[in-house]
């Protein structure tokens, strides 16, 4: 049974524990038979099921609302502990519509958010390009104003939900301003003429991923999110919120790995006694529990800060993502080791976790990008900026 003592930490409001316990019950009853062989179908069903059960409510913020980042993190932590694909399906509804939640007009919000928060539409976030993953400011996709439309041309890759999404947030260059200042954000229906899936991408922990090509995609000027030229800051603000939730997902994977390891070492016999009797094994268990608690403190510090009105949580979210994803990798590796040969056997939970965790140290800002972000924030604060 995963440790729940953190729910009494002062980061949370009273309702958060009930919320987490309710989701735990639902996840225990509904996430045991997901067909991972067909990830498109599985994700569609997961979005529908999560929507029907009301668990997507926190993925977006309607007019006059703010994100409940603690609820987002609790949801990702809980879902990830049960099933990585369920966490993915949930997370993308939030990231995909994050720019609309934070910066969308009332009309844009009312068109899309009631659909994504009930699981009736699937969302995607189209930022990365073949030549600009970490270096967002050098994105090259264009959006040229033509009368009362923008015309989008270019390619986006590593797009989660690419191929199954109904709506995308798309970032493109609208002006001559160089680098970060020339980017704008748009909301675009997936059935817009000129949008095609040119490749489906296959990874060690499969989920829907694709390269998208935009050829003369005409979208109305009303699809612009926020101001023209504000796209980079919009992308970064969305990532500030969702990076702490990536950290929460890693925390969920790590907690599951510790549970699996505890079940193993308390039952597996060596020389007539449980593995857990060996001090070397206890040392591993202690390190795993310590990493998990430290990650949880950083995750919920970031979420609490945002929920309590911090304008930016750039530093807190980057610290949470860097630490939690890197340490979850270590925790899971130890769990694999404690399982011996069974740890690398296909179909074992720890084997699945070992594959699931790796991408979290890369997507939504690789670990070294987080180090850059943290160092800049710390140096800036030191020099009074
Ligand atoms: N929130 C709001 N504004 C932000 C911001 C944030 N978190 N981070 C930067 N900005 C602003 C800066 O203040 C700056 O504004 P001014 O021009 O008004 O001073 C502007 O945006 C440009 O910032 P900066 O100079 O730091 O941009 P860089 O091009 O140097 O980029 C990194 C910095 C590398 C940190 C950024 O590109 C990044 O996070 N990359 C990773 C992207 C990523 O996560 N990709 C995955 C895609 S989604 S799976």
XYZ file of C-alpha atoms and ligand atoms in Angstrom:
434
model
C 0.000 0.000 0.000
C 1.559 3.283 -1.096
C 2.464 5.760 1.621
C -0.293 8.369 2.031
C 1.128 10.206 5.041
C 2.119 13.127 2.813
C -1.551 14.044 2.436
C -1.437 15.546 5.919
C 1.417 17.901 4.984
C 0.518 21.595 5.269
C 0.750 22.047 1.499
C -2.773 20.679 1.135
C -6.268 21.986 1.763
C -8.711 19.683 3.589
C -10.470 18.548 0.410
C -7.262 17.295 -1.246
C -7.077 14.124 0.876
C -10.689 13.194 0.044
C -9.975 13.949 -3.597
C -6.866 11.708 -3.654
C -8.597 8.895 -1.782
C -11.606 9.023 -4.145
C -9.346 8.810 -7.174
C -7.411 5.945 -5.588
C -10.630 3.968 -5.216
C -11.674 4.713 -8.805
C -8.231 3.857 -10.196
C -8.148 0.574 -8.261
C -11.476 -0.430 -9.797
C -10.972 0.857 -13.346
C -7.340 0.676 -14.410
C -6.548 -3.017 -14.167
C -7.364 -4.190 -17.670
C -5.954 -1.601 -20.048
C -4.978 -3.043 -23.407
C -1.481 -1.649 -23.947
C -1.199 -3.396 -27.305
C -3.429 -0.768 -28.967
C -2.419 2.543 -27.422
C -4.687 4.671 -29.646
C -7.798 2.755 -28.599
C -6.619 2.575 -24.988
C -6.043 6.334 -24.808
C -9.391 7.145 -26.385
C -11.116 4.898 -23.855
C -9.111 6.299 -20.955
C -10.000 9.887 -21.887
C -13.678 8.911 -22.168
C -13.650 6.997 -18.874
C -11.752 9.706 -16.990
C -14.124 12.311 -18.430
C -17.281 10.337 -17.583
C -16.061 9.851 -14.017
C -15.325 13.573 -13.660
C -11.548 13.235 -13.179
C -10.697 15.597 -16.049
C -12.323 18.599 -14.352
C -8.976 19.899 -13.097
C -7.246 19.667 -16.486
C -8.404 23.130 -17.432
C -9.389 26.452 -15.963
C -12.567 28.057 -17.252
C -13.263 31.783 -17.256
C -12.652 33.121 -13.747
C -11.007 29.903 -12.540
C -7.373 29.060 -11.724
C -5.672 25.711 -12.041
C -5.646 23.603 -8.892
C -2.037 22.488 -9.383
C -2.063 20.358 -6.240
C -5.079 18.434 -7.558
C -3.327 18.056 -10.933
C -0.232 16.675 -9.209
C -2.228 14.361 -6.950
C -4.070 13.034 -9.983
C -0.907 12.375 -11.978
C 0.836 10.790 -9.014
C -2.110 8.475 -8.365
C -2.732 7.531 -11.994
C 0.979 6.949 -12.679
C 1.132 4.600 -9.697
C -1.612 2.529 -11.329
C -0.898 2.852 -15.046
C 1.421 5.072 -17.094
C -0.968 5.320 -20.029
C -3.772 6.547 -17.771
C -1.459 9.248 -16.475
C -0.529 10.163 -20.050
C -4.173 10.383 -21.180
C -4.987 12.658 -18.256
C -1.888 14.838 -18.568
C -2.309 15.627 -22.244
C -5.830 16.977 -21.734
C -4.216 19.542 -19.435
C -1.043 20.353 -21.357
C -2.911 20.399 -24.666
C -5.363 23.024 -23.442
C -2.976 24.738 -20.987
C -2.506 27.821 -23.167
C -6.291 28.244 -23.507
C -6.786 27.842 -19.769
C -4.164 30.466 -18.953
C -4.465 32.899 -21.852
C -7.528 31.991 -23.968
C -10.416 34.330 -24.694
C -13.849 33.506 -23.185
C -14.981 32.397 -26.665
C -11.999 30.081 -27.179
C -12.469 28.585 -23.738
C -16.166 28.009 -24.145
C -15.645 26.349 -27.523
C -13.075 23.768 -26.387
C -12.757 23.393 -22.615
C -16.227 21.903 -21.977
C -15.297 19.214 -24.513
C -11.787 18.398 -23.257
C -12.722 18.443 -19.565
C -15.509 15.913 -20.145
C -13.422 13.634 -22.344
C -15.408 14.407 -25.502
C -12.400 15.897 -27.303
C -8.729 14.875 -27.102
C -6.075 17.604 -26.891
C -2.482 17.945 -28.145
C 0.360 20.442 -27.608
C 2.332 21.127 -30.803
C 5.523 22.942 -29.851
C 8.552 20.777 -30.707
C 9.994 20.823 -34.227
C 12.523 18.539 -35.907
C 15.291 21.148 -35.428
C 14.118 22.728 -32.169
C 13.340 20.589 -29.162
C 15.058 22.355 -26.291
C 15.656 25.528 -28.294
C 12.059 26.709 -28.590
C 13.055 30.258 -29.569
C 14.377 28.922 -32.858
C 11.114 27.348 -33.977
C 10.638 27.854 -37.707
C 7.008 26.982 -38.420
C 5.246 30.032 -39.855
C 1.797 31.595 -39.438
C 1.333 34.348 -42.018
C -1.585 36.763 -41.748
C -3.730 36.739 -44.890
C -6.862 38.873 -44.515
C -8.841 37.494 -41.600
C -6.912 34.220 -41.510
C -3.469 32.961 -40.524
C -1.885 30.456 -42.892
C 0.274 27.856 -41.107
C 3.149 25.985 -42.744
C 5.779 23.731 -41.177
C 6.367 20.552 -39.229
C 5.967 19.553 -35.586
C 7.308 16.346 -34.114
C 7.127 14.239 -30.943
C 3.559 15.450 -30.592
C 1.743 13.455 -27.932
C -1.749 12.443 -29.016
C -0.622 13.234 -32.582
C -3.002 11.277 -34.774
C -5.792 10.932 -32.220
C -6.217 14.518 -30.977
C -9.280 16.563 -31.924
C -7.644 19.893 -31.134
C -4.075 21.190 -30.920
C -2.363 24.196 -29.430
C 0.164 25.160 -32.109
C 3.145 27.513 -31.808
C 4.341 29.293 -34.949
C 6.382 32.281 -36.068
C 4.166 35.251 -36.936
C 6.625 38.038 -37.451
C 10.089 39.106 -38.310
C 11.066 39.532 -34.664
C 13.956 37.155 -34.032
C 13.957 34.287 -31.562
C 11.473 34.124 -28.750
C 9.700 37.382 -29.604
C 8.431 36.212 -33.013
C 6.346 33.257 -31.823
C 2.569 33.120 -31.366
C 0.157 30.488 -30.040
C -2.976 29.217 -31.810
C -5.790 26.801 -31.174
C -6.543 24.615 -34.156
C -9.043 21.829 -34.831
C -7.374 18.614 -35.968
C -9.675 18.371 -38.980
C -8.338 21.628 -40.449
C -7.547 21.118 -44.126
C -3.789 20.771 -44.774
C -2.910 19.044 -41.475
C -1.547 15.530 -41.913
C 0.156 12.910 -39.792
C 3.376 12.071 -41.654
C 4.824 9.583 -39.180
C 3.783 7.689 -36.078
C 6.671 7.438 -33.593
C 7.291 4.259 -31.621
C 8.991 4.343 -28.227
C 10.035 1.980 -25.422
C 6.901 2.895 -23.452
C 4.376 3.226 -26.289
C 1.782 5.981 -26.378
C 0.271 7.945 -29.284
C 3.042 10.126 -30.763
C 3.415 11.605 -34.224
C 5.091 14.003 -36.590
C 2.574 16.464 -38.042
C 2.872 18.461 -41.259
C 0.969 21.712 -41.739
C 0.521 22.733 -45.392
C -1.356 26.008 -45.970
C -3.598 25.403 -42.954
C -5.973 28.392 -42.827
C -7.287 29.279 -39.400
C -9.280 32.387 -38.441
C -7.571 35.257 -36.627
C -9.806 34.405 -33.670
C -7.636 31.270 -33.207
C -4.739 33.402 -31.936
C -4.223 32.785 -28.194
C -3.223 35.917 -26.305
C -1.266 38.591 -28.150
C 0.634 38.087 -31.376
C 4.304 37.580 -30.457
C 3.502 36.294 -26.949
C 3.815 32.616 -27.927
C 7.163 31.905 -26.245
C 6.065 33.279 -22.888
C 2.755 31.450 -23.206
C 4.595 28.175 -23.874
C 6.919 28.722 -20.915
C 4.057 29.634 -18.570
C 2.176 26.485 -19.549
C 5.326 24.421 -19.031
C 5.863 26.004 -15.605
C 2.529 24.529 -14.500
C 2.847 21.181 -16.223
C 6.510 20.503 -15.390
C 5.518 20.149 -11.739
C 2.913 17.606 -12.819
C 5.539 15.625 -14.770
C 7.471 15.523 -11.513
C 4.328 14.219 -9.801
C 3.966 11.442 -12.372
C 7.590 10.413 -11.751
C 6.796 10.377 -8.052
C 3.876 8.024 -8.726
C 6.119 5.660 -10.693
C 8.702 5.744 -7.896
C 6.105 5.006 -5.202
C 4.871 2.016 -7.195
C 8.457 0.787 -7.589
C 9.012 1.002 -3.829
C 5.779 -0.908 -3.179
C 6.810 -3.599 -5.652
C 10.272 -3.792 -4.062
C 8.801 -4.081 -0.551
C 6.479 -6.879 -1.648
C 9.444 -8.665 -3.168
C 11.988 -8.339 -0.371
C 9.542 -9.259 2.379
C 8.512 -12.501 0.656
C 11.556 -13.671 -1.304
C 13.649 -16.069 0.773
C 17.422 -16.188 0.743
C 19.319 -18.620 2.989
C 16.130 -19.309 4.918
C 15.097 -15.731 5.641
C 13.430 -12.877 3.719
C 15.691 -10.691 1.566
C 14.540 -7.774 3.716
C 16.598 -9.109 6.618
C 19.818 -8.197 4.828
C 21.179 -4.800 5.807
C 22.356 -4.137 2.256
C 18.755 -4.530 1.084
C 17.504 -2.300 3.901
C 19.997 0.324 2.741
C 18.409 0.304 -0.729
C 14.910 0.544 0.747
C 15.965 3.490 2.910
C 17.494 5.338 -0.060
C 14.355 4.752 -2.140
C 12.047 6.058 0.614
C 14.278 9.087 1.159
C 14.342 9.975 -2.550
C 10.560 9.647 -2.715
C 9.917 11.929 0.266
C 12.405 14.510 -0.995
C 10.791 14.479 -4.455
C 7.319 14.794 -2.925
C 8.419 17.836 -0.922
C 9.650 19.552 -4.089
C 6.573 18.588 -6.137
C 4.051 19.831 -3.611
C 6.111 22.909 -2.735
C 5.888 23.943 -6.418
C 2.174 23.140 -6.646
C 1.392 24.907 -3.351
C 3.318 28.010 -4.449
C 1.324 28.269 -7.693
C -1.998 27.636 -5.948
C -1.143 30.339 -3.421
C -0.794 32.999 -6.040
C 2.858 32.928 -7.175
C 3.019 34.676 -10.547
C 5.792 32.336 -11.717
C 7.049 29.024 -10.313
C 9.806 28.613 -12.883
C 12.486 27.723 -10.338
C 10.264 25.537 -8.146
C 8.821 23.598 -11.092
C 12.246 23.058 -12.696
C 13.681 21.806 -9.386
C 10.741 19.459 -8.893
C 10.975 18.053 -12.422
C 14.746 17.624 -12.395
C 14.927 15.974 -8.985
C 11.786 13.875 -9.131
C 12.390 12.395 -12.594
C 16.101 11.719 -12.025
C 15.504 10.163 -8.597
C 12.533 8.107 -9.801
C 14.876 6.588 -12.369
C 17.221 5.583 -9.514
C 14.394 4.247 -7.357
C 13.014 2.149 -10.197
C 16.461 0.852 -11.081
C 16.909 -0.320 -7.489
C 13.496 -2.022 -7.602
C 14.537 -3.860 -10.764
C 17.773 -4.940 -9.072
C 15.924 -6.232 -6.003
C 13.740 -8.358 -8.296
C 16.776 -10.155 -9.739
C 16.071 -11.805 -13.098
C 12.346 -11.171 -12.745
C 13.083 -7.444 -12.825
C 13.914 -7.492 -16.516
C 11.252 -9.959 -17.518
C 8.701 -8.568 -19.980
C 5.344 -7.951 -18.349
C 6.694 -7.459 -14.816
C 5.530 -4.190 -13.247
C 9.079 -3.031 -12.452
C 10.146 -3.768 -16.042
C 7.277 -1.589 -17.271
C 8.182 1.201 -14.838
C 11.806 1.013 -16.027
C 10.634 1.744 -19.575
C 7.997 4.308 -18.545
C 10.248 6.570 -16.477
C 12.954 7.222 -19.059
C 11.058 9.661 -21.284
C 10.109 11.890 -18.352
C 13.751 12.990 -18.066
C 13.533 14.177 -21.677
C 10.096 15.577 -22.472
C 8.744 18.987 -21.369
C 12.315 20.178 -20.857
C 15.169 17.685 -20.543
C 17.026 17.411 -17.227
C 19.876 19.611 -18.465
C 17.412 22.286 -19.610
C 16.011 22.267 -16.070
C 19.547 22.832 -14.758
C 19.875 25.825 -17.098
C 16.524 27.190 -15.922
C 17.413 26.759 -12.223
C 20.866 28.303 -12.608
C 19.461 31.330 -14.455
C 16.800 31.863 -11.793
C 19.280 31.562 -8.932
C 21.846 33.866 -10.577
C 19.133 36.344 -11.468
C 17.882 36.433 -7.888
C 21.471 36.870 -6.630
C 22.016 39.897 -8.872
C 18.675 41.359 -7.773
C 16.817 40.735 -11.080
N 7.494 32.227 -17.871
C 7.282 33.422 -18.471
N 8.211 34.026 -19.271
C 9.376 33.379 -19.450
C 9.653 32.124 -18.851
C 8.659 31.557 -18.022
N 8.862 30.390 -17.425
N 10.896 31.733 -19.207
C 11.392 32.688 -20.003
N 10.470 33.688 -20.144
C 10.632 34.922 -20.901
C 11.931 35.629 -20.502
O 11.690 36.465 -19.368
C 12.248 36.419 -21.728
O 11.429 37.577 -21.776
P 12.038 39.021 -22.231
O 12.501 38.821 -23.621
O 10.865 39.941 -22.098
O 13.165 39.305 -21.280
C 11.798 35.499 -22.875
O 10.804 34.637 -22.304
C 12.917 34.681 -23.449
O 13.500 33.934 -22.395
P 14.970 33.294 -22.470
O 15.928 34.345 -22.980
O 15.277 32.674 -21.160
O 14.789 32.181 -23.609
P 15.792 31.092 -24.187
O 15.603 31.016 -25.644
O 17.175 31.344 -23.665
O 15.174 29.713 -23.624
C 14.993 27.714 -22.321
C 15.301 29.237 -22.449
C 16.086 26.808 -22.863
C 14.926 27.547 -20.831
C 13.633 27.370 -22.969
O 13.738 27.403 -24.377
C 13.116 25.992 -22.575
O 12.528 25.827 -21.516
N 13.335 24.983 -23.438
C 12.791 23.634 -23.259
C 11.511 23.568 -23.986
C 10.729 22.360 -23.697
O 10.340 22.115 -22.573
N 10.449 21.599 -24.768
C 9.601 20.491 -24.689
C 8.370 20.779 -25.491
S 6.890 20.205 -24.824
S 7.088 18.267 -24.767
